[in-house]
Coordinates of C-alpha atoms in Angstrom, one line a residue:
M1 CA 205.7 -13.0 43.8
K2 CA 204.2 -14.8 46.5
R3 CA 206.6 -16.0 49.4
K4 CA 206.7 -19.9 50.0
Y5 CA 207.3 -21.2 53.6
S6 CA 208.7 -24.6 53.8
P7 CA 207.5 -27.0 56.4
A8 CA 211.3 -26.8 57.8
R9 CA 210.8 -23.1 57.9
L10 CA 207.5 -23.1 59.6
R11 CA 208.8 -25.6 61.8
D12 CA 211.8 -23.2 63.1
A13 CA 209.6 -20.1 62.9
G14 CA 207.4 -22.4 65.5
Q15 CA 210.6 -23.3 67.6
G16 CA 211.5 -19.7 67.9
Y17 CA 208.0 -18.5 69.2
L18 CA 207.7 -21.5 71.4
F19 CA 211.0 -20.4 73.2
M20 CA 210.1 -16.7 73.1
S21 CA 206.5 -17.6 74.5
P22 CA 207.4 -17.3 78.4
A23 CA 208.5 -13.6 77.9
L24 CA 206.0 -12.6 75.2
F25 CA 203.4 -13.9 78.0
V26 CA 205.2 -11.9 80.9
L27 CA 205.0 -8.6 78.4
L28 CA 201.5 -9.3 77.7
L29 CA 200.4 -9.7 81.2
F30 CA 202.6 -7.0 83.2
V31 CA 203.1 -4.5 80.2
I32 CA 200.7 -4.7 77.1
G33 CA 197.7 -5.9 79.0
P34 CA 197.6 -3.2 82.0
I35 CA 198.6 -0.3 79.5
L36 CA 195.3 -1.4 77.2
Y37 CA 193.0 -2.0 80.6
A38 CA 194.2 1.6 81.4
I39 CA 193.2 2.9 78.1
F40 CA 189.7 1.5 78.4
L41 CA 189.3 2.6 82.1
S42 CA 190.0 6.2 81.1
F43 CA 186.7 5.9 78.5
N44 CA 184.4 4.4 81.5
D45 CA 183.1 5.6 84.7
V46 CA 184.4 2.6 87.0
Q47 CA 182.8 1.8 90.2
L48 CA 184.8 -0.6 92.3
L49 CA 183.4 -0.8 95.8
G50 CA 180.0 -2.5 96.1
G51 CA 180.7 -4.5 92.8
T52 CA 182.4 -3.7 90.1
S53 CA 180.8 -1.7 87.0
Y54 CA 181.8 0.0 84.1
K55 CA 179.8 2.9 82.3
F56 CA 180.9 4.2 78.9
V57 CA 181.7 8.1 78.9
A58 CA 183.3 8.4 75.9
F59 CA 185.4 11.7 76.4
E60 CA 183.8 12.9 79.4
N61 CA 186.8 12.0 81.7
F62 CA 189.3 13.9 79.4
A63 CA 187.1 16.9 79.4
K64 CA 186.9 16.7 83.1
I65 CA 190.8 17.5 83.4
L66 CA 190.2 20.8 82.0
D67 CA 188.0 21.9 84.4
D68 CA 190.0 20.4 87.4
T69 CA 191.7 23.3 89.4
R70 CA 194.1 20.3 91.2
A71 CA 195.0 18.9 87.8
K72 CA 195.9 22.5 86.5
I73 CA 198.2 23.1 89.6
A74 CA 199.6 19.4 89.4
L75 CA 200.5 20.1 85.9
W76 CA 202.1 23.4 86.3
N77 CA 204.4 22.0 89.5
T78 CA 205.3 19.3 87.2
F79 CA 206.2 21.5 84.1
K80 CA 208.0 23.7 86.3
Y81 CA 209.9 21.0 88.2
V82 CA 210.9 19.3 84.5
V83 CA 212.1 22.5 83.1
I84 CA 214.3 23.5 86.2
V85 CA 215.5 20.2 87.2
V86 CA 216.5 18.4 83.8
P87 CA 219.1 21.2 82.3
C88 CA 220.4 21.6 86.0
Q89 CA 221.2 17.7 86.6
T90 CA 222.4 17.5 82.7
I91 CA 224.8 20.4 83.0
L92 CA 226.0 19.1 86.8
A93 CA 226.4 15.5 85.4
L94 CA 228.8 16.9 82.7
I95 CA 230.8 19.0 84.5
L96 CA 231.5 16.4 87.2
A97 CA 232.0 13.9 84.4
A98 CA 234.6 16.3 82.4
T99 CA 236.2 16.8 86.0
L100 CA 236.7 13.5 87.0
N101 CA 237.9 12.7 83.3
A102 CA 240.5 15.2 83.5
G103 CA 242.9 12.9 85.5
L104 CA 242.9 14.4 88.8
K105 CA 244.3 12.7 92.2
G106 CA 242.1 10.5 93.9
E107 CA 240.0 10.1 90.8
K108 CA 238.7 6.7 91.9
L109 CA 237.6 7.9 95.3
F110 CA 235.8 10.8 93.8
R111 CA 234.1 8.3 91.6
I112 CA 232.6 6.1 94.7
V113 CA 231.9 9.4 96.7
Y114 CA 229.8 11.2 93.6
F115 CA 228.0 8.1 92.9
L116 CA 227.0 7.3 96.7
P117 CA 223.4 9.2 96.4
T118 CA 222.4 7.2 93.5
L119 CA 222.9 4.0 95.4
T120 CA 220.7 5.2 98.3
S121 CA 217.2 4.6 98.2
S122 CA 214.8 7.4 97.4
A123 CA 212.6 7.0 100.3
V124 CA 215.4 6.9 102.7
L125 CA 217.2 9.6 101.0
T126 CA 213.8 11.8 101.1
L127 CA 213.7 11.0 104.8
I128 CA 217.2 12.1 105.5
F129 CA 216.6 15.5 103.6
M130 CA 213.4 16.0 105.5
W131 CA 215.5 16.0 108.6
M132 CA 218.1 18.4 107.2
Y133 CA 215.4 20.6 106.1
N134 CA 213.7 20.8 109.6
Q135 CA 213.3 24.4 110.7
N136 CA 216.3 23.6 113.3
G137 CA 217.8 21.3 111.1
L138 CA 221.3 20.8 109.2
I139 CA 220.6 23.4 106.3
N140 CA 218.9 26.0 108.6
N141 CA 222.1 26.1 111.0
L142 CA 224.9 26.3 108.3
L143 CA 222.8 28.9 106.6
S144 CA 222.5 31.0 109.8
M145 CA 226.1 30.5 110.7
I146 CA 227.4 32.1 107.5
G147 CA 224.6 34.8 107.8
L148 CA 222.1 33.8 105.1
P149 CA 218.4 33.8 105.8
T150 CA 216.7 30.4 106.9
Y151 CA 213.6 29.0 105.4
N152 CA 210.9 26.7 106.4
W153 CA 211.5 24.3 103.6
M154 CA 208.9 21.7 104.3
G155 CA 205.8 24.2 105.6
D156 CA 206.2 27.1 103.3
P157 CA 204.3 27.0 99.9
A158 CA 206.9 29.2 97.8
V159 CA 209.8 26.9 98.8
A160 CA 208.8 23.6 99.4
L161 CA 208.8 22.4 95.8
N162 CA 212.4 24.1 95.5
A163 CA 213.3 21.7 98.3
I164 CA 212.7 18.8 96.6
M165 CA 214.1 20.0 93.3
I166 CA 217.7 20.4 95.3
M167 CA 217.3 17.1 96.7
N168 CA 216.7 15.5 93.1
I169 CA 219.4 17.5 91.4
W170 CA 221.8 15.9 94.0
S171 CA 220.7 12.5 94.0
T172 CA 220.4 11.8 90.2
A173 CA 223.1 13.7 88.7
P174 CA 225.6 11.0 89.6
F175 CA 224.0 8.5 87.5
F176 CA 223.9 10.6 84.4
M177 CA 227.7 11.6 85.6
V178 CA 228.7 7.9 85.1
I179 CA 227.1 7.7 81.7
Y180 CA 229.0 10.7 80.3
L181 CA 232.0 9.4 81.8
A182 CA 231.9 6.3 79.6
A183 CA 231.0 8.5 76.5
L184 CA 234.0 10.6 77.3
Q185 CA 236.4 7.5 77.0
D186 CA 235.3 7.7 73.3
V187 CA 236.2 11.0 72.5
P188 CA 239.5 10.9 70.4
D189 CA 242.6 12.5 72.4
S190 CA 244.2 13.8 68.9
L191 CA 241.4 16.3 68.8
Y192 CA 242.4 17.7 72.3
E193 CA 246.3 17.6 71.0
A194 CA 245.2 19.5 67.6
A195 CA 243.4 22.0 69.8
E196 CA 246.1 22.6 72.4
L197 CA 248.5 23.1 69.0
D198 CA 246.0 26.1 68.1
G199 CA 246.4 27.7 71.8
A200 CA 243.0 26.3 72.9
G201 CA 242.7 26.3 76.5
P202 CA 240.4 24.2 78.7
I203 CA 237.4 26.3 78.2
K204 CA 237.6 26.2 74.8
K205 CA 238.4 22.8 74.4
F206 CA 235.2 21.7 76.7
W207 CA 233.0 23.8 74.7
Y208 CA 234.0 23.0 71.1
I209 CA 235.4 19.8 71.6
T210 CA 233.7 18.0 74.5
V211 CA 230.1 19.2 74.4
P212 CA 229.7 18.5 70.4
N213 CA 231.1 15.1 70.6
L214 CA 228.7 14.2 73.4
R215 CA 225.6 15.6 71.8
P216 CA 224.1 12.1 71.1
V217 CA 224.6 10.9 74.8
T218 CA 223.2 14.4 76.2
S219 CA 220.0 13.8 73.9
F220 CA 219.7 10.5 75.6
V221 CA 220.6 12.1 79.1
V222 CA 217.6 15.0 78.7
I223 CA 215.1 12.2 77.3
M224 CA 215.9 10.0 80.5
G225 CA 215.5 13.0 82.7
I226 CA 212.2 14.4 81.1
I227 CA 210.6 10.9 81.6
G228 CA 211.7 10.7 85.2
T229 CA 211.0 13.9 86.3
F230 CA 207.4 13.7 84.8
Q231 CA 207.0 10.9 87.1
L232 CA 208.0 12.4 90.3
F233 CA 205.8 10.5 92.9
D234 CA 207.7 9.2 95.6
Q235 CA 209.6 12.2 96.9
S236 CA 206.2 14.4 97.1
Y237 CA 204.2 11.7 98.4
I238 CA 206.8 11.2 101.3
F239 CA 207.1 15.1 101.7
S240 CA 203.9 16.2 102.0
G241 CA 202.3 12.9 103.7
G242 CA 200.4 12.1 100.3
S243 CA 198.6 15.3 100.4
G244 CA 200.8 17.1 98.0
G245 CA 201.0 20.0 100.6
P246 CA 201.7 22.8 101.7
N247 CA 198.7 24.5 99.7
N248 CA 199.1 21.9 96.9
S249 CA 202.8 23.5 96.2
T250 CA 204.4 19.8 95.8
L251 CA 201.2 18.4 94.2
T252 CA 202.6 16.6 91.0
V253 CA 200.4 14.7 88.0
V254 CA 201.4 11.2 89.5
L255 CA 200.7 12.2 93.1
L256 CA 197.5 13.5 91.8
I257 CA 196.5 10.3 90.1
Y258 CA 197.3 8.1 92.8
Q259 CA 194.9 10.3 95.2
Y260 CA 192.2 9.9 92.3
A261 CA 192.9 6.0 92.0
F262 CA 193.4 4.9 95.4
K263 CA 191.9 7.4 97.8
N264 CA 188.8 8.0 95.9
F265 CA 187.9 4.7 94.2
G266 CA 184.9 5.8 92.4
T267 CA 187.3 8.1 90.2
M268 CA 189.3 5.1 88.9
G269 CA 188.2 6.2 85.4
Y270 CA 189.1 10.3 86.0
A271 CA 192.8 8.5 87.5
A272 CA 193.1 6.6 84.0
A273 CA 192.4 9.4 81.9
L274 CA 195.1 11.4 83.8
A275 CA 197.5 8.7 83.3
F276 CA 196.8 8.6 79.9
A277 CA 197.2 12.2 78.9
L278 CA 200.4 12.1 81.0
A279 CA 202.0 9.6 78.9
L280 CA 200.8 11.5 75.6
V281 CA 202.7 14.9 77.3
I282 CA 205.8 12.7 78.2
L283 CA 205.6 11.5 74.3
V284 CA 205.4 14.9 72.9
A285 CA 208.1 16.3 75.2
T286 CA 210.4 13.4 74.3
L287 CA 209.7 13.7 70.2
L288 CA 210.2 17.5 70.6
Q289 CA 213.4 17.0 72.2
R290 CA 214.6 14.5 69.6
K291 CA 213.6 17.1 66.8
F292 CA 215.4 20.1 68.4
S293 CA 218.6 18.4 69.5
K294 CA 219.6 17.2 65.9
E295 CA 221.9 14.4 66.9
E296 CA 221.9 12.9 63.7
S297 CA 223.8 15.8 62.0
L298 CA 227.0 14.3 64.0
Y299 CA 226.8 10.7 62.1

């Protein structure tokens, strides 16, 4: 049966789209438009200096990725960063939230102190840690005081990426802690009371009650962490002065895209292909995480 639209219904729909038109225009101009343009660039050899020109090259830009040594290094660095940072920041955020939710004295003060790193600008935070990571800086002085070995945090390729990881885990965990803390308020107290009657201690209550009930929130935290860590750029850029050094040890995919796009304008199409490939990697990683989290089983 064909659906009929009365003039009044069409008028109401038209008014609705008229009211939405500013938001739709902004969405099209600043979100959908750039995405479509980036996809278009990824299939072209783009020349921006001395006149703009486009030459369709099909999948040549994507084929170059397989032969690009720096792209492989950047992908490996980013992958290693994601695999280490996401679990660490998730576990730390959960532990901090559970500690604050336990009703300790001075809970409000600890909430403020824990959340302060999240309020600090990423660039400022990186500069502070660069000062702390200096060979004669705070961290090395503390390590030497307790008899532990010191490191060349910013100049040693084996340590530089780990230094960024430590900084990011410390700065991002409090944000996810707040999310966990809000979710903990919805866990019924009756479950903990029943567990106490059965003789369960704090560790068993945390493992068998808190963790399963927070599984949907953990799925959200992990997905947000994956997206955020794959897009690592500013810390790596400031840390290495935009080079990704030392010896490409802090080179990430987004930093590599920046270098190809804005330091060598003749490779804008290749940079767009890298960005498109990174978007696909993030999409696949997110879908796999959702598949294995089995969060729907709680409902």
